[in-house]
Tab-separated table of C-alpha atoms in Angstrom:
chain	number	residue	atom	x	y	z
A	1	UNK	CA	-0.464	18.212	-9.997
A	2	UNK	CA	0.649	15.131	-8.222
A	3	UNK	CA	1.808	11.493	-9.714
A	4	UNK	CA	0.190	8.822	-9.176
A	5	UNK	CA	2.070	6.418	-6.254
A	6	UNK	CA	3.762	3.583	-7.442
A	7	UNK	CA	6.590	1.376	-5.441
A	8	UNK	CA	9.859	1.887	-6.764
A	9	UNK	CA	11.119	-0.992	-7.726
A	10	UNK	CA	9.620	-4.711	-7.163
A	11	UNK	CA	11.575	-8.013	-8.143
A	12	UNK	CA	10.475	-11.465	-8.827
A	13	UNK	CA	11.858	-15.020	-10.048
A	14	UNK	CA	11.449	-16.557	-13.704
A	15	UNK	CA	8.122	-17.665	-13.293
A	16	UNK	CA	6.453	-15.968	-11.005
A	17	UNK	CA	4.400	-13.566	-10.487
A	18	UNK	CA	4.454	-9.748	-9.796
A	19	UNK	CA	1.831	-7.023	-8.820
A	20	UNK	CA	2.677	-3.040	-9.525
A	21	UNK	CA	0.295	-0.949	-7.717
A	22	UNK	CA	-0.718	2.437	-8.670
A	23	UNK	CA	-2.335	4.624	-6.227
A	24	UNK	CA	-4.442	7.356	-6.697
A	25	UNK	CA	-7.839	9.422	-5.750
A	26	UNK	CA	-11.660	9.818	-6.569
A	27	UNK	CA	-10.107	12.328	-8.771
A	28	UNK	CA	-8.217	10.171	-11.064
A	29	UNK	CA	-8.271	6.472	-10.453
A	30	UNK	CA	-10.841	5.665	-8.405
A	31	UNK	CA	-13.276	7.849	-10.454
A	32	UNK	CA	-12.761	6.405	-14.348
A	33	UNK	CA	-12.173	3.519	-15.993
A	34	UNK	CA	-9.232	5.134	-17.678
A	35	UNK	CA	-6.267	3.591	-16.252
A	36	UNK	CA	-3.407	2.524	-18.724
A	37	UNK	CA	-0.119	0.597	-17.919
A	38	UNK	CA	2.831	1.070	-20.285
A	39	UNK	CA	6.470	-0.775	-20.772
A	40	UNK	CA	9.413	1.127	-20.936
A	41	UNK	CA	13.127	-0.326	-21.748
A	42	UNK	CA	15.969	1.915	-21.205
A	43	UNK	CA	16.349	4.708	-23.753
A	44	UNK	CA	13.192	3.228	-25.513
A	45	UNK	CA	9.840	4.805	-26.237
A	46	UNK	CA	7.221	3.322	-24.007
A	47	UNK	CA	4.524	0.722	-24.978
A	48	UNK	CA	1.161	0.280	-23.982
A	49	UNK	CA	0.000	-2.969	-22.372
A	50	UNK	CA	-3.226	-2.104	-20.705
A	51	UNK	CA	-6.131	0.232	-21.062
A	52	UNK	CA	-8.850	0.701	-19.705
A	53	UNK	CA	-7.940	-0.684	-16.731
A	54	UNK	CA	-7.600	-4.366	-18.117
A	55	UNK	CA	-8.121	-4.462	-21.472
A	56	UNK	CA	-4.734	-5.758	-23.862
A	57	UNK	CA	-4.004	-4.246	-27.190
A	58	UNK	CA	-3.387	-6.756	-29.874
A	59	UNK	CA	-0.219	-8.522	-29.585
A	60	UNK	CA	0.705	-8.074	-26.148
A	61	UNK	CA	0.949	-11.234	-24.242
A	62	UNK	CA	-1.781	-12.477	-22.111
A	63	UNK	CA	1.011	-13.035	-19.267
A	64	UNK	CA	-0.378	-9.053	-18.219
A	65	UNK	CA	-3.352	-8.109	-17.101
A	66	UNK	CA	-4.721	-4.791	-15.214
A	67	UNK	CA	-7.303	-4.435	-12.919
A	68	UNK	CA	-8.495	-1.973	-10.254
A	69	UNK	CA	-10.331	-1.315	-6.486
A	70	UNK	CA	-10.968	2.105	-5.405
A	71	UNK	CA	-8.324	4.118	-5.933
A	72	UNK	CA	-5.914	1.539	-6.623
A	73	UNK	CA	-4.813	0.121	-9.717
A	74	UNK	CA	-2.824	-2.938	-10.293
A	75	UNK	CA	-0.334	-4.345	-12.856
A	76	UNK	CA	0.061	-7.993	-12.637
A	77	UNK	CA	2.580	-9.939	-14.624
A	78	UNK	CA	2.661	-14.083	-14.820
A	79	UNK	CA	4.875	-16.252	-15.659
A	80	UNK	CA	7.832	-13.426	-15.113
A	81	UNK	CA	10.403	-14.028	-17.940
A	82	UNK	CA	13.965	-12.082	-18.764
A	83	UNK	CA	12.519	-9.790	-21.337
A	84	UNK	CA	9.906	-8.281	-18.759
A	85	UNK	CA	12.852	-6.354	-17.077
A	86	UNK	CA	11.672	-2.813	-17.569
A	87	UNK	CA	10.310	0.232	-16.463
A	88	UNK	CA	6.291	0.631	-15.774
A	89	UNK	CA	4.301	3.340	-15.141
A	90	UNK	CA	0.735	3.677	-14.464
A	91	UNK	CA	-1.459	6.911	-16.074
A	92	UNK	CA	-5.018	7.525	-15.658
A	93	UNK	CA	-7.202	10.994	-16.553
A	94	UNK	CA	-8.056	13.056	-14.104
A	95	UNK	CA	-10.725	15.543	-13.787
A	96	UNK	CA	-9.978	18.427	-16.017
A	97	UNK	CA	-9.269	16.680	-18.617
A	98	UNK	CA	-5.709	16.255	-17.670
A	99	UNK	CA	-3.553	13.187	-17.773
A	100	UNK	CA	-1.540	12.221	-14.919
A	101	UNK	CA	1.460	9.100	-14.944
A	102	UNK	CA	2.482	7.681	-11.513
A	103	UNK	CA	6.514	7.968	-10.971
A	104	UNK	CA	7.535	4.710	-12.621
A	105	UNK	CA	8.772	1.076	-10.996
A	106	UNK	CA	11.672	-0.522	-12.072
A	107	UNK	CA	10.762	-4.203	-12.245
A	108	UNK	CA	13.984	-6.469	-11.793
A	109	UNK	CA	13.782	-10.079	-12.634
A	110	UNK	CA	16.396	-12.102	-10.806
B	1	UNK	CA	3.709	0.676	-40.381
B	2	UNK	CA	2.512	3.780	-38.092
B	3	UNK	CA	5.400	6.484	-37.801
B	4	UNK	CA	5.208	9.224	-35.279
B	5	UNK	CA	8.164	11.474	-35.703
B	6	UNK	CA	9.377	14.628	-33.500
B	7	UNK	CA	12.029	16.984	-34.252
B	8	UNK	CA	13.069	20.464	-32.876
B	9	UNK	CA	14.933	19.429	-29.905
B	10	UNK	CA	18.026	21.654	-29.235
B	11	UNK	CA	20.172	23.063	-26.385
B	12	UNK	CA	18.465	26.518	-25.742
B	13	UNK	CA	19.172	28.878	-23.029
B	14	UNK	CA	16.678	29.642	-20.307
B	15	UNK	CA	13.972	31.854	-21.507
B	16	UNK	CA	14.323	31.000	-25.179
B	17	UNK	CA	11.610	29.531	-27.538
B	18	UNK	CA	11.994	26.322	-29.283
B	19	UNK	CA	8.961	24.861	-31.542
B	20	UNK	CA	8.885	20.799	-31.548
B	21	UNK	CA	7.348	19.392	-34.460
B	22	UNK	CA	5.874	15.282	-34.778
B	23	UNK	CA	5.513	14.262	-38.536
B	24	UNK	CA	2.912	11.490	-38.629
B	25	UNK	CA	2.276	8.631	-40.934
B	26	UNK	CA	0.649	4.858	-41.245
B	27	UNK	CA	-2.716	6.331	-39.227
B	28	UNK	CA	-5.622	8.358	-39.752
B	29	UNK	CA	-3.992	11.292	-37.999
B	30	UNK	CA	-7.622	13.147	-37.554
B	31	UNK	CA	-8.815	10.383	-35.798
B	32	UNK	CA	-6.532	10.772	-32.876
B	33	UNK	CA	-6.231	12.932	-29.818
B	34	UNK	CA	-2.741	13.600	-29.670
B	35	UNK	CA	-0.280	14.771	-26.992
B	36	UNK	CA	3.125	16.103	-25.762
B	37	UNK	CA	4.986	13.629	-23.002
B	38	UNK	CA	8.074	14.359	-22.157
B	39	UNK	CA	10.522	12.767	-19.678
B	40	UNK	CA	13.172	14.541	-17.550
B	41	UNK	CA	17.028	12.643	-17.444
B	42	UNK	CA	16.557	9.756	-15.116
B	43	UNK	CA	13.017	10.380	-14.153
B	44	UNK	CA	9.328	9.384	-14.879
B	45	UNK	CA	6.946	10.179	-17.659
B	46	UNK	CA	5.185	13.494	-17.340
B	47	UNK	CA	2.103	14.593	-19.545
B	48	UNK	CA	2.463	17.573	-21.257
B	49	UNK	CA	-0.329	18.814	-23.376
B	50	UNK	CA	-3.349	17.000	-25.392
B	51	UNK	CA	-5.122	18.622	-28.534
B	52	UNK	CA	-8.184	17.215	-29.352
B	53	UNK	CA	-9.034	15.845	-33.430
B	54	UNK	CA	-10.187	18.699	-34.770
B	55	UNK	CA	-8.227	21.234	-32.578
B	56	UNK	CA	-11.010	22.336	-30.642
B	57	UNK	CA	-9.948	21.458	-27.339
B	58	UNK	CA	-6.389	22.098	-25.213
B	59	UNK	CA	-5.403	20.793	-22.251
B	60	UNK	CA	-2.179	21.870	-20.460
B	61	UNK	CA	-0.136	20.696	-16.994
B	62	UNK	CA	-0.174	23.606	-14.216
B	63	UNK	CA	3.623	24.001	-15.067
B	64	UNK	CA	3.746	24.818	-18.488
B	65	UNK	CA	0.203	26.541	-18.813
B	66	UNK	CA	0.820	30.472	-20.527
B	67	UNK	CA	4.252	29.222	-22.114
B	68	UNK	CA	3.246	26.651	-24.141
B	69	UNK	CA	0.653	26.033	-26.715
B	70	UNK	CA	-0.317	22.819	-28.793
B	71	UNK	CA	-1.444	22.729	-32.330
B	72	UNK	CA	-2.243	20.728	-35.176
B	73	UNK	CA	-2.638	20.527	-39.078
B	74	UNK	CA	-4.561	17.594	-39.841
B	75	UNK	CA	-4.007	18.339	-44.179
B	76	UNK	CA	-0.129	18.143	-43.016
B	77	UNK	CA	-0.483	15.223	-41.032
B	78	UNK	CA	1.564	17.377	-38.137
B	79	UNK	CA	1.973	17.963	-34.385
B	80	UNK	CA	3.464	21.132	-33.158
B	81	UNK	CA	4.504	22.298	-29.706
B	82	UNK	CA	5.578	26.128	-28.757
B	83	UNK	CA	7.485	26.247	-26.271
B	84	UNK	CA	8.632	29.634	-24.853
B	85	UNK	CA	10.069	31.262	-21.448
B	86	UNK	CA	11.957	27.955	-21.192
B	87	UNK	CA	13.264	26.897	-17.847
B	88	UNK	CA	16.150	24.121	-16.487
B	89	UNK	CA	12.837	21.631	-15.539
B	90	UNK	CA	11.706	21.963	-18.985
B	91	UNK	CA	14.827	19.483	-20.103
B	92	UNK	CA	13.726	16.309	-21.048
B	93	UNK	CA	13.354	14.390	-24.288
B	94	UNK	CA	9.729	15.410	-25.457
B	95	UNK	CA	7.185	12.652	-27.045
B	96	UNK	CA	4.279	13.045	-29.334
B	97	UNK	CA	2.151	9.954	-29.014
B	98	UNK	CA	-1.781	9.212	-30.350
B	99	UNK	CA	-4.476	8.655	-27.844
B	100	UNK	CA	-7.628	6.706	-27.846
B	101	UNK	CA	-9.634	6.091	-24.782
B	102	UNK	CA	-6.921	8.407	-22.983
B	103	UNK	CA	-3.825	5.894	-23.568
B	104	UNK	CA	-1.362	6.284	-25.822
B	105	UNK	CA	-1.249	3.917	-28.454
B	106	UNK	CA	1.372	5.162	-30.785
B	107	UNK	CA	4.657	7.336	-29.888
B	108	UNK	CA	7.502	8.703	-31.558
B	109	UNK	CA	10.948	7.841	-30.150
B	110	UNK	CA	11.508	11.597	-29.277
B	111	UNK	CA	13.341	14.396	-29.178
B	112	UNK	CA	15.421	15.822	-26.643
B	113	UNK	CA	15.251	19.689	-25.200
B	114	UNK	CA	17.906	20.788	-23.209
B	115	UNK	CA	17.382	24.000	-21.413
B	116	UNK	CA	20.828	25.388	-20.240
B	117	UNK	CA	23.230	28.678	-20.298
């Protein structure tokens, strides 16, 4: 069962903005509306910030938002501050009712 | 305050058995799907296992399918994962987290399995 794709690391400036990808196929991404995007500090549990492609839970900032073409998902973080120096992953089902993460990207703000 | 606890975790020698256990609290615990995630030293997130609310349904990944089995006692409030004919890629610290609409909204802060002679 393969990951999802992600890039391995992407970096950005206070204030800017980032995009993660997250590829996958008709299988997985590109066939539901069940992509999630989670947080992950070093050592920490993670922490959902998207579902459902781009919906937020409560209390998560409105500096993230998800969305998604074909078989690609994105991640896209504004306004880029300190604290958003983490690890993200992507996950999505996939037929069979199996979940499947994509390999993480270490986001590095400079 | 929603609590998801796991416990279990030990240093076990390959082929051994270990049961992990998640201890939940602060949610309606039969409302949930819930599932095993576990993540390897240094690598990405992996999902393990899902068990559906009332146990009725059990999904596994390829690698661990005939070795380990998810259950549930919703009077208990309690997550359990059997985990036997460990191997080396089995060691990682192993999460229990809730899911609704296939994300996990809630997850313990794990517990780690270390599969070595």
């Amino acid at each position: 069962q393969s990951a999802l794709t992600q890039p391995a690391s992407v970096s950005g400036s206070p204030g800017q903005s980032i995009t993660i990808s997250c590829i996958g196929t008709s299988s997985d991404v590109g066939g539901y509306n069940s992509v999630s995007w989670y947080q992950q500090y070093s050592g920490k549990a993670p922490k959902l910030m998207i579902y459902e492609v781009s919906n937020r839970p409560s209390g998560v900032s409105n500096r993230f938002s998800g969305s998604k073409s074909g078989n690609t998902a994105s991640l896209t973080i504004s306004g880029l501050q300190a604290e958003d120096e983490a690890d993200y992953y992507c996950s999505s089902y996939r037929s069979g009712s199996t979940v499947v993460f994509g390999g993480g990207t270490k986001l590095t703000v400079l | 305050e929603v609590q998801l606890v796991e416990s279990g975790g030990a240093l076990v020698q390959p082929g051994g058995s270990l049961r992990l256990s998640c201890a939940a609290s602060g949610l309606s615990f039969s409302s949930y799907w819930m599932n095993w995630v576990r993540q390897a030293p240094g690598k990405g997130l992996e999902w393990v296992a899902s068990i559906k609310q009332d146990g009725s349904e059990k999904n596994y990944v390829d690698s661990v399918k005939g070795r380990f089995a998810i259950s549930r006692d919703n009077a208990k409030n309690s997550l359990y994962l059997q985990m036997n004919d460990l191997r080396a890629e089995d060691t990682a610290v192993y999460y229990c987290a809730s899911f609704r609409a296939v994300a996990g909204i809630f997850w313990g802060q794990g517990t780690l399995v270390t599969v070595s002679s």
